[in-house]
Structure formats: C-alpha cells, structure tokens
C-alpha cells in the first residue's frame, strides 16, 4: 500500500504531498490543474519511461518519492537487498528523479538502483489502469491474462510445468530443424575437413620445425664456405696435420709459456701469467679438436640433404598457404579433429533429437490439454461473475462470454485462443470487446473484471485514471460503488472528473491550481466537510458555491454512504 506520495517540479505541480493510505482515494481538480501528473508520478515510481518534457518549466529536475507500507515484505525483500536498499519495519521508500536534460535516476530503499528494478517491484505492488490500459483489454493477450489471473494458482502451476516442457521441446525442435537443414552442408564440411586433416597428418608437422628447417637450409646452402673457414681456422689454431712447419696458435702459446717458465724463478709475478698461458693452450687445443670434429661432420652429400630440406620446407609452406603459420596449422589439426567428431556425430544427434522431440511433443500436448481444461472451467465462472457485476454497473441486460478455442500450434502460453465477448442487450450478437464495445462499456467491463479477479487474486494497489470515461448518471454511481467494494481488499486510487465516483471515496484529494504570472503552480489538498461538499458541487455544476449544487453534493454523499454500507 502507498502510504504517501511526494511530488516536486513535475508538470504543473511545484510541490505536493499526497496522503493516500488504505481504502478508496479519489483525486479531482480543474482541467489543467495536474490530476494526470499524479498518475505520471506513480508511473515514474513504477519504472515507466521518463520524459524531460515532464519537468516543470524553469526547474532543473523533477522528483517523485513514494512511501510503501508492505503487508508481505518478504515477497520483495531479496530483490531490494540485491540493490543495497533496505526495508525498515515493513516500510519501503522508492524515488525517481528526471532532469531537464532527460537523465533519470532511481532510488530503492535509500540506495541508487537501475530504473528496471522499479518496474520489477511495481509488477508486485501496483496495477495501473489508464485509458490506454482499457484499450489494451481489446488485445487477445490481455484477455488471456485476465482469465489466467482469475483461474488462480492451479492454472499458474500447470502453466509453469507446461512452459518447462514447451521450452525444452522448442529448443530441441529448433536444433533438429537446423541439423536437418544443414545436413548436406555439414556433410560437405566434414569431407573437406577430413581431407585437410589427412593432408596434415601425412605431413606430420612438429612444433618449431619451420625454424629448424630454415637454419638447416642456411647451413647447407653455405657448406663450402663453412668448410673452408673451419679448415683455415683449425690450421691457424693447430697445424699438426699440415705438411709445412708454419707456426700455429697452439705452438706459439706453448713457446711463450716455456720462455716465461725459464725465468719464473726470478720473479713470482710471472707464475700466474705462465699458468694463464698454459690454460690458453688447453683451450686452443680443445677448439682445434672441436673444429676437426665439425669438419668431419660436414656431410659430403650436402647437396642431396639440402634438396630434402627444401622439399620439406615447400610442403610446410603449402600447408601454411591454406591454414596460416605453422602454429596455426597445428591448432587447426587440434580443433579440426574436435569439429570433425562433432560433424560425424550429426546422424546420432539427429536420432536422439527426433526421439526427444516426439517425447516432449506428447508431454506438451498433455500439459496444454490440462491448461485448456482449467481455462474453460475458469471461463464459465468468470462469465457468470462478471455478468453479475455488469448488471450492477447499469448494464442489466449485458452478458459477458469467454471462449477458449484451440490454436493450430502450441505457444509459450498454451494452445488456447482466449476471447472475451460482450452481448450488450438481448437479441444482439455477442461480439469481441476488441471490436464491439464502446469506450464507456469497455471501462465498465474492465472494472467488473478487476472486481471479480480481485476477489481471488488481490493486488495491493490499484490505480485508475479516468476509469469513468464515457459514462455518467446511474452508471457512474455504480462505478463508484464497485470501486469502493474493490477498496475493501486493496488500496484504490482513482483520478476522476465525476462527482458520482468521488462520492464513494474514503479519502478525497483535490489538485488546486494557482496562477503566478505565466507559471502555473499546483498543489494537493485533502478535503473533508464543507470543503469536500464545495468540490463535489463544482464537479456537479461547475460552481463550488451554488446552493443547489451544494445541496445536490450533500445528497450524493449521503447516497454514496448508504450504498457503500
């Protein structure tokens, strides 16, 4: 229940606080005073789309705040906690600002939150009916939803079970259709993939092989230069295999060491130098041996090896042109194998899906039939109850009908086409409210449906904007009485221009317009006693101080009190 609504700089309302509370609240006021802004404010708190044009002229932002008293805080406590907000002693504060630049901010339980959270909470807290919502009753979706609400938890449970089976059936059927339609293309893909993988397997590339082959090719391409340089280096280091007596590095270092060794006894400083020359001799001897081994390792048949290396490089290059770098070729071999397993398993997967679709289709049919039975049973009860309500709403000869017809294909909501029919008077053909109901009739049908559904599926708060559009006289009085009846189970807030409706309210608010130059500032006042009589007189006759109007207003209030009792 909305205990209090605060509005600042919204439309023509500069600042106002609406004390709402339980029961039936009527909001009235002169044309242009801003009554509709009350519904706009509630819409913003319930996550409706914001509009910078709704910000009062000259203001930087509009602000709306609502204080809710929750009968069952646990129903929304988890969602509020997820936003970081709090519910204190069963009280929840919701807020919404809209800047003149169009930016919007939401507050839930004292903490900033996405605007979408307001919409989620609003679905559980408030049902708003404006003229657009009355028109929505013309849609088959709204008519089905109304019947489903009336049918209650048994149908809701059946539909939950149905949707689970339906979603699984639809998913498996979609995959089956996709696999069947793509079967030939996937078969071609599998064949092409198999050929590519066979080619790679025959080549059997190894990680880093391209770099290794490049280095080997460089070596083999320069074999003679390598042989000549290594032989010359070995001769310069150690010429023991040379026929001439040319000095080499090993002999020169050894000679230098012997010269120092002869005189080392005269100066101790020469000992480490002599030792270093000895070590150098050992290193040179090792280098000479390694050069000899290197020369021995140079293959005499290098040309043949180079040919084999170049053939291998060409093979890998061919793979590279088709699949990218060597690393990409190796990755393709890994992922391609997995993909081939998937493609080769299509036939098995199709067989499994065919069996699953057949099984789930039977389950969907069974559960859809159960939902149809529950809907038809509820339709009979709804017809009787709403027809009785219409009689009380000055439509004594009207008969409401609800049909539940099968659809060709199952949908997420079952296999039923629900249609609400209205026969306004005897002899008339029942016609769908989507085509045959006038605006006034549609208002009363909608209200009758909400009164009936509210008895089995109560909503914490109802908001009606111009629910009395297109009606007057006795019909308006009955609308007021039915709103009062609905308010026995739920909070009801009604924006109205009819005294016959406002008379039944337990809480009467009026939006008062004041003029300050070109700026209209509206505020909201709670009415009682003579002030309420004056407002009722204005609604009836346009004059708040007319004696006849006041007398009529008092009479109407007395009638409302008697009929509401």
PDB file of N, CA, C and O in Angstrom, residues 414-454:
ATOM      1  N   UNK A 414       0.418 -21.822 -23.932  1.00  0.00           N
ATOM      2  CA  UNK A 414      -0.536 -22.908 -24.107  1.00  0.00           C
ATOM      3  C   UNK A 414      -1.001 -23.001 -25.552  1.00  0.00           C
ATOM      4  O   UNK A 414      -0.396 -22.421 -26.463  1.00  0.00           O
ATOM      5  N   UNK A 415      -2.101 -23.719 -25.757  1.00  0.00           N
ATOM      6  CA  UNK A 415      -2.610 -23.912 -27.109  1.00  0.00           C
ATOM      7  C   UNK A 415      -4.009 -23.305 -27.238  1.00  0.00           C
ATOM      8  O   UNK A 415      -4.856 -23.807 -27.970  1.00  0.00           O
ATOM      9  N   UNK A 416      -4.243 -22.183 -26.504  1.00  0.00           N
ATOM     10  CA  UNK A 416      -5.587 -21.616 -26.443  1.00  0.00           C
ATOM     11  C   UNK A 416      -5.641 -20.180 -26.966  1.00  0.00           C
ATOM     12  O   UNK A 416      -4.732 -19.379 -26.701  1.00  0.00           O
ATOM     13  N   UNK A 417      -6.693 -19.892 -27.673  1.00  0.00           N
ATOM     14  CA  UNK A 417      -7.039 -18.526 -28.069  1.00  0.00           C
ATOM     15  C   UNK A 417      -8.200 -18.098 -27.180  1.00  0.00           C
ATOM     16  O   UNK A 417      -9.311 -18.639 -27.280  1.00  0.00           O
ATOM     17  N   UNK A 418      -7.962 -17.148 -26.278  1.00  0.00           N
ATOM     18  CA  UNK A 418      -8.993 -16.680 -25.345  1.00  0.00           C
ATOM     19  C   UNK A 418      -9.611 -15.401 -25.903  1.00  0.00           C
ATOM     20  O   UNK A 418      -8.903 -14.489 -26.330  1.00  0.00           O
ATOM     21  N   UNK A 419     -10.926 -15.357 -25.880  1.00  0.00           N
ATOM     22  CA  UNK A 419     -11.628 -14.178 -26.382  1.00  0.00           C
ATOM     23  C   UNK A 419     -12.766 -13.828 -25.427  1.00  0.00           C
ATOM     24  O   UNK A 419     -13.556 -14.686 -25.040  1.00  0.00           O
ATOM     25  N   UNK A 420     -12.813 -12.542 -25.046  1.00  0.00           N
ATOM     26  CA  UNK A 420     -13.902 -12.053 -24.199  1.00  0.00           C
ATOM     27  C   UNK A 420     -14.953 -11.408 -25.098  1.00  0.00           C
ATOM     28  O   UNK A 420     -14.641 -10.503 -25.887  1.00  0.00           O
ATOM     29  N   UNK A 421     -16.181 -11.894 -24.991  1.00  0.00           N
ATOM     30  CA  UNK A 421     -17.280 -11.420 -25.839  1.00  0.00           C
ATOM     31  C   UNK A 421     -18.282 -10.644 -24.981  1.00  0.00           C
ATOM     32  O   UNK A 421     -18.467 -10.937 -23.797  1.00  0.00           O
ATOM     33  N   UNK A 422     -18.930  -9.677 -25.595  1.00  0.00           N
ATOM     34  CA  UNK A 422     -19.946  -8.898 -24.893  1.00  0.00           C
ATOM     35  C   UNK A 422     -21.227  -8.853 -25.725  1.00  0.00           C
ATOM     36  O   UNK A 422     -21.192  -8.474 -26.901  1.00  0.00           O
ATOM     37  N   UNK A 423     -22.323  -9.226 -25.101  1.00  0.00           N
ATOM     38  CA  UNK A 423     -23.632  -9.039 -25.712  1.00  0.00           C
ATOM     39  C   UNK A 423     -24.322  -7.943 -24.906  1.00  0.00           C
ATOM     40  O   UNK A 423     -24.802  -8.181 -23.799  1.00  0.00           O
ATOM     41  N   UNK A 424     -24.371  -6.723 -25.420  1.00  0.00           N
ATOM     42  CA  UNK A 424     -24.851  -5.589 -24.606  1.00  0.00           C
ATOM     43  C   UNK A 424     -26.338  -5.655 -24.278  1.00  0.00           C
ATOM     44  O   UNK A 424     -26.764  -5.111 -23.256  1.00  0.00           O
ATOM     45  N   UNK A 425     -27.146  -6.309 -25.113  1.00  0.00           N
ATOM     46  CA  UNK A 425     -28.583  -6.382 -24.838  1.00  0.00           C
ATOM     47  C   UNK A 425     -29.156  -7.604 -25.553  1.00  0.00           C
ATOM     48  O   UNK A 425     -28.565  -8.127 -26.509  1.00  0.00           O
ATOM     49  N   UNK A 426     -30.321  -8.062 -25.121  1.00  0.00           N
ATOM     50  CA  UNK A 426     -30.911  -9.260 -25.742  1.00  0.00           C
ATOM     51  C   UNK A 426     -31.137  -9.053 -27.236  1.00  0.00           C
ATOM     52  O   UNK A 426     -31.480  -7.962 -27.689  1.00  0.00           O
ATOM     53  N   UNK A 427     -30.910 -10.111 -27.981  1.00  0.00           N
ATOM     54  CA  UNK A 427     -31.096 -10.045 -29.429  1.00  0.00           C
ATOM     55  C   UNK A 427     -29.844  -9.649 -30.175  1.00  0.00           C
ATOM     56  O   UNK A 427     -29.744  -9.858 -31.386  1.00  0.00           O
ATOM     57  N   UNK A 428     -28.885  -9.055 -29.456  1.00  0.00           N
ATOM     58  CA  UNK A 428     -27.618  -8.660 -30.105  1.00  0.00           C
ATOM     59  C   UNK A 428     -26.698  -9.870 -30.186  1.00  0.00           C
ATOM     60  O   UNK A 428     -26.731 -10.771 -29.339  1.00  0.00           O
ATOM     61  N   UNK A 429     -25.894  -9.884 -31.231  1.00  0.00           N
ATOM     62  CA  UNK A 429     -24.906 -10.949 -31.387  1.00  0.00           C
ATOM     63  C   UNK A 429     -23.728 -10.682 -30.446  1.00  0.00           C
ATOM     64  O   UNK A 429     -23.243  -9.554 -30.374  1.00  0.00           O
ATOM     65  N   UNK A 430     -23.276 -11.695 -29.696  1.00  0.00           N
ATOM     66  CA  UNK A 430     -22.066 -11.493 -28.883  1.00  0.00           C
ATOM     67  C   UNK A 430     -20.892 -11.123 -29.790  1.00  0.00           C
ATOM     68  O   UNK A 430     -20.653 -11.773 -30.810  1.00  0.00           O
ATOM     69  N   UNK A 431     -20.204 -10.072 -29.426  1.00  0.00           N
ATOM     70  CA  UNK A 431     -19.051  -9.633 -30.219  1.00  0.00           C
ATOM     71  C   UNK A 431     -17.857  -9.436 -29.296  1.00  0.00           C
ATOM     72  O   UNK A 431     -18.004  -9.086 -28.117  1.00  0.00           O
ATOM     73  N   UNK A 432     -16.695  -9.637 -29.839  1.00  0.00           N
ATOM     74  CA  UNK A 432     -15.481  -9.454 -29.039  1.00  0.00           C
ATOM     75  C   UNK A 432     -15.390  -8.012 -28.552  1.00  0.00           C
ATOM     76  O   UNK A 432     -15.723  -7.071 -29.285  1.00  0.00           O
ATOM     77  N   UNK A 433     -14.959  -7.837 -27.309  1.00  0.00           N
ATOM     78  CA  UNK A 433     -14.795  -6.482 -26.787  1.00  0.00           C
ATOM     79  C   UNK A 433     -13.742  -5.724 -27.586  1.00  0.00           C
ATOM     80  O   UNK A 433     -13.675  -4.503 -27.523  1.00  0.00           O
ATOM     81  N   UNK A 434     -12.912  -6.450 -28.332  1.00  0.00           N
ATOM     82  CA  UNK A 434     -11.909  -5.779 -29.160  1.00  0.00           C
ATOM     83  C   UNK A 434     -12.538  -5.014 -30.302  1.00  0.00           C
ATOM     84  O   UNK A 434     -11.945  -4.105 -30.866  1.00  0.00           O
ATOM     85  N   UNK A 435     -13.834  -5.366 -30.651  1.00  0.00           N
ATOM     86  CA  UNK A 435     -14.492  -4.683 -31.768  1.00  0.00           C
ATOM     87  C   UNK A 435     -15.850  -4.095 -31.389  1.00  0.00           C
ATOM     88  O   UNK A 435     -16.243  -3.060 -31.897  1.00  0.00           O
ATOM     89  N   UNK A 436     -16.540  -4.749 -30.462  1.00  0.00           N
ATOM     90  CA  UNK A 436     -17.935  -4.388 -30.270  1.00  0.00           C
ATOM     91  C   UNK A 436     -18.240  -3.509 -29.082  1.00  0.00           C
ATOM     92  O   UNK A 436     -19.389  -3.109 -28.900  1.00  0.00           O
ATOM     93  N   UNK A 437     -17.243  -3.182 -28.224  1.00  0.00           N
ATOM     94  CA  UNK A 437     -17.539  -2.411 -27.025  1.00  0.00           C
ATOM     95  C   UNK A 437     -17.179  -0.950 -27.215  1.00  0.00           C
ATOM     96  O   UNK A 437     -16.120  -0.622 -27.752  1.00  0.00           O
ATOM     97  N   UNK A 438     -18.084  -0.067 -26.741  1.00  0.00           N
ATOM     98  CA  UNK A 438     -17.786   1.368 -26.755  1.00  0.00           C
ATOM     99  C   UNK A 438     -16.820   1.686 -25.629  1.00  0.00           C
ATOM    100  O   UNK A 438     -16.513   0.842 -24.774  1.00  0.00           O
ATOM    101  N   UNK A 439     -16.334   2.950 -25.602  1.00  0.00           N
ATOM    102  CA  UNK A 439     -15.398   3.332 -24.553  1.00  0.00           C
ATOM    103  C   UNK A 439     -15.988   3.189 -23.168  1.00  0.00           C
ATOM    104  O   UNK A 439     -15.350   2.667 -22.245  1.00  0.00           O
ATOM    105  N   UNK A 440     -17.236   3.630 -22.990  1.00  0.00           N
ATOM    106  CA  UNK A 440     -17.875   3.502 -21.684  1.00  0.00           C
ATOM    107  C   UNK A 440     -18.110   2.067 -21.297  1.00  0.00           C
ATOM    108  O   UNK A 440     -17.906   1.671 -20.143  1.00  0.00           O
ATOM    109  N   UNK A 441     -18.547   1.257 -22.235  1.00  0.00           N
ATOM    110  CA  UNK A 441     -18.762  -0.161 -21.954  1.00  0.00           C
ATOM    111  C   UNK A 441     -17.451  -0.840 -21.592  1.00  0.00           C
ATOM    112  O   UNK A 441     -17.388  -1.654 -20.660  1.00  0.00           O
ATOM    113  N   UNK A 442     -16.409  -0.481 -22.323  1.00  0.00           N
ATOM    114  CA  UNK A 442     -15.109  -1.096 -22.067  1.00  0.00           C
ATOM    115  C   UNK A 442     -14.616  -0.737 -20.665  1.00  0.00           C
ATOM    116  O   UNK A 442     -14.028  -1.573 -19.967  1.00  0.00           O
ATOM    117  N   UNK A 443     -14.851   0.504 -20.229  1.00  0.00           N
ATOM    118  CA  UNK A 443     -14.459   0.913 -18.879  1.00  0.00           C
ATOM    119  C   UNK A 443     -15.157   0.057 -17.843  1.00  0.00           C
ATOM    120  O   UNK A 443     -14.547  -0.412 -16.870  1.00  0.00           O
ATOM    121  N   UNK A 444     -16.468  -0.171 -18.020  1.00  0.00           N
ATOM    122  CA  UNK A 444     -17.219  -0.949 -17.043  1.00  0.00           C
ATOM    123  C   UNK A 444     -16.848  -2.429 -17.093  1.00  0.00           C
ATOM    124  O   UNK A 444     -16.774  -3.085 -16.052  1.00  0.00           O
ATOM    125  N   UNK A 445     -16.602  -2.951 -18.298  1.00  0.00           N
ATOM    126  CA  UNK A 445     -16.172  -4.350 -18.402  1.00  0.00           C
ATOM    127  C   UNK A 445     -14.842  -4.541 -17.677  1.00  0.00           C
ATOM    128  O   UNK A 445     -14.656  -5.501 -16.914  1.00  0.00           O
ATOM    129  N   UNK A 446     -13.915  -3.616 -17.909  1.00  0.00           N
ATOM    130  CA  UNK A 446     -12.607  -3.720 -17.264  1.00  0.00           C
ATOM    131  C   UNK A 446     -12.741  -3.667 -15.747  1.00  0.00           C
ATOM    132  O   UNK A 446     -12.134  -4.466 -15.016  1.00  0.00           O
ATOM    133  N   UNK A 447     -13.564  -2.715 -15.252  1.00  0.00           N
ATOM    134  CA  UNK A 447     -13.744  -2.603 -13.806  1.00  0.00           C
ATOM    135  C   UNK A 447     -14.415  -3.848 -13.248  1.00  0.00           C
ATOM    136  O   UNK A 447     -14.012  -4.359 -12.189  1.00  0.00           O
ATOM    137  N   UNK A 448     -15.429  -4.360 -13.932  1.00  0.00           N
ATOM    138  CA  UNK A 448     -16.102  -5.571 -13.468  1.00  0.00           C
ATOM    139  C   UNK A 448     -15.131  -6.733 -13.381  1.00  0.00           C
ATOM    140  O   UNK A 448     -15.148  -7.512 -12.414  1.00  0.00           O
ATOM    141  N   UNK A 449     -14.276  -6.866 -14.382  1.00  0.00           N
ATOM    142  CA  UNK A 449     -13.291  -7.946 -14.383  1.00  0.00           C
ATOM    143  C   UNK A 449     -12.327  -7.792 -13.213  1.00  0.00           C
ATOM    144  O   UNK A 449     -12.011  -8.762 -12.512  1.00  0.00           O
ATOM    145  N   UNK A 450     -11.845  -6.565 -12.958  1.00  0.00           N
ATOM    146  CA  UNK A 450     -10.907  -6.351 -11.854  1.00  0.00           C
ATOM    147  C   UNK A 450     -11.569  -6.637 -10.509  1.00  0.00           C
ATOM    148  O   UNK A 450     -10.943  -7.198  -9.602  1.00  0.00           O
ATOM    149  N   UNK A 451     -12.838  -6.246 -10.359  1.00  0.00           N
ATOM    150  CA  UNK A 451     -13.537  -6.528  -9.099  1.00  0.00           C
ATOM    151  C   UNK A 451     -13.650  -8.029  -8.877  1.00  0.00           C
ATOM    152  O   UNK A 451     -13.403  -8.538  -7.777  1.00  0.00           O
ATOM    153  N   UNK A 452     -14.006  -8.751  -9.913  1.00  0.00           N
ATOM    154  CA  UNK A 452     -14.155 -10.204  -9.795  1.00  0.00           C
ATOM    155  C   UNK A 452     -12.811 -10.875  -9.557  1.00  0.00           C
ATOM    156  O   UNK A 452     -12.665 -11.731  -8.666  1.00  0.00           O
ATOM    157  N   UNK A 453     -11.798 -10.489 -10.341  1.00  0.00           N
ATOM    158  CA  UNK A 453     -10.471 -11.115 -10.186  1.00  0.00           C
ATOM    159  C   UNK A 453      -9.870 -10.736  -8.838  1.00  0.00           C
ATOM    160  O   UNK A 453      -9.205 -11.550  -8.192  1.00  0.00           O
ATOM    161  N   UNK A 454     -10.107  -9.488  -8.401  1.00  0.00           N
ATOM    162  CA  UNK A 454      -9.550  -9.042  -7.134  1.00  0.00           C
ATOM    163  C   UNK A 454     -10.009  -9.878  -5.956  1.00  0.00           C
ATOM    164  O   UNK A 454      -9.327  -9.955  -4.925  1.00  0.00           O
TER     165      UNK A 454
END
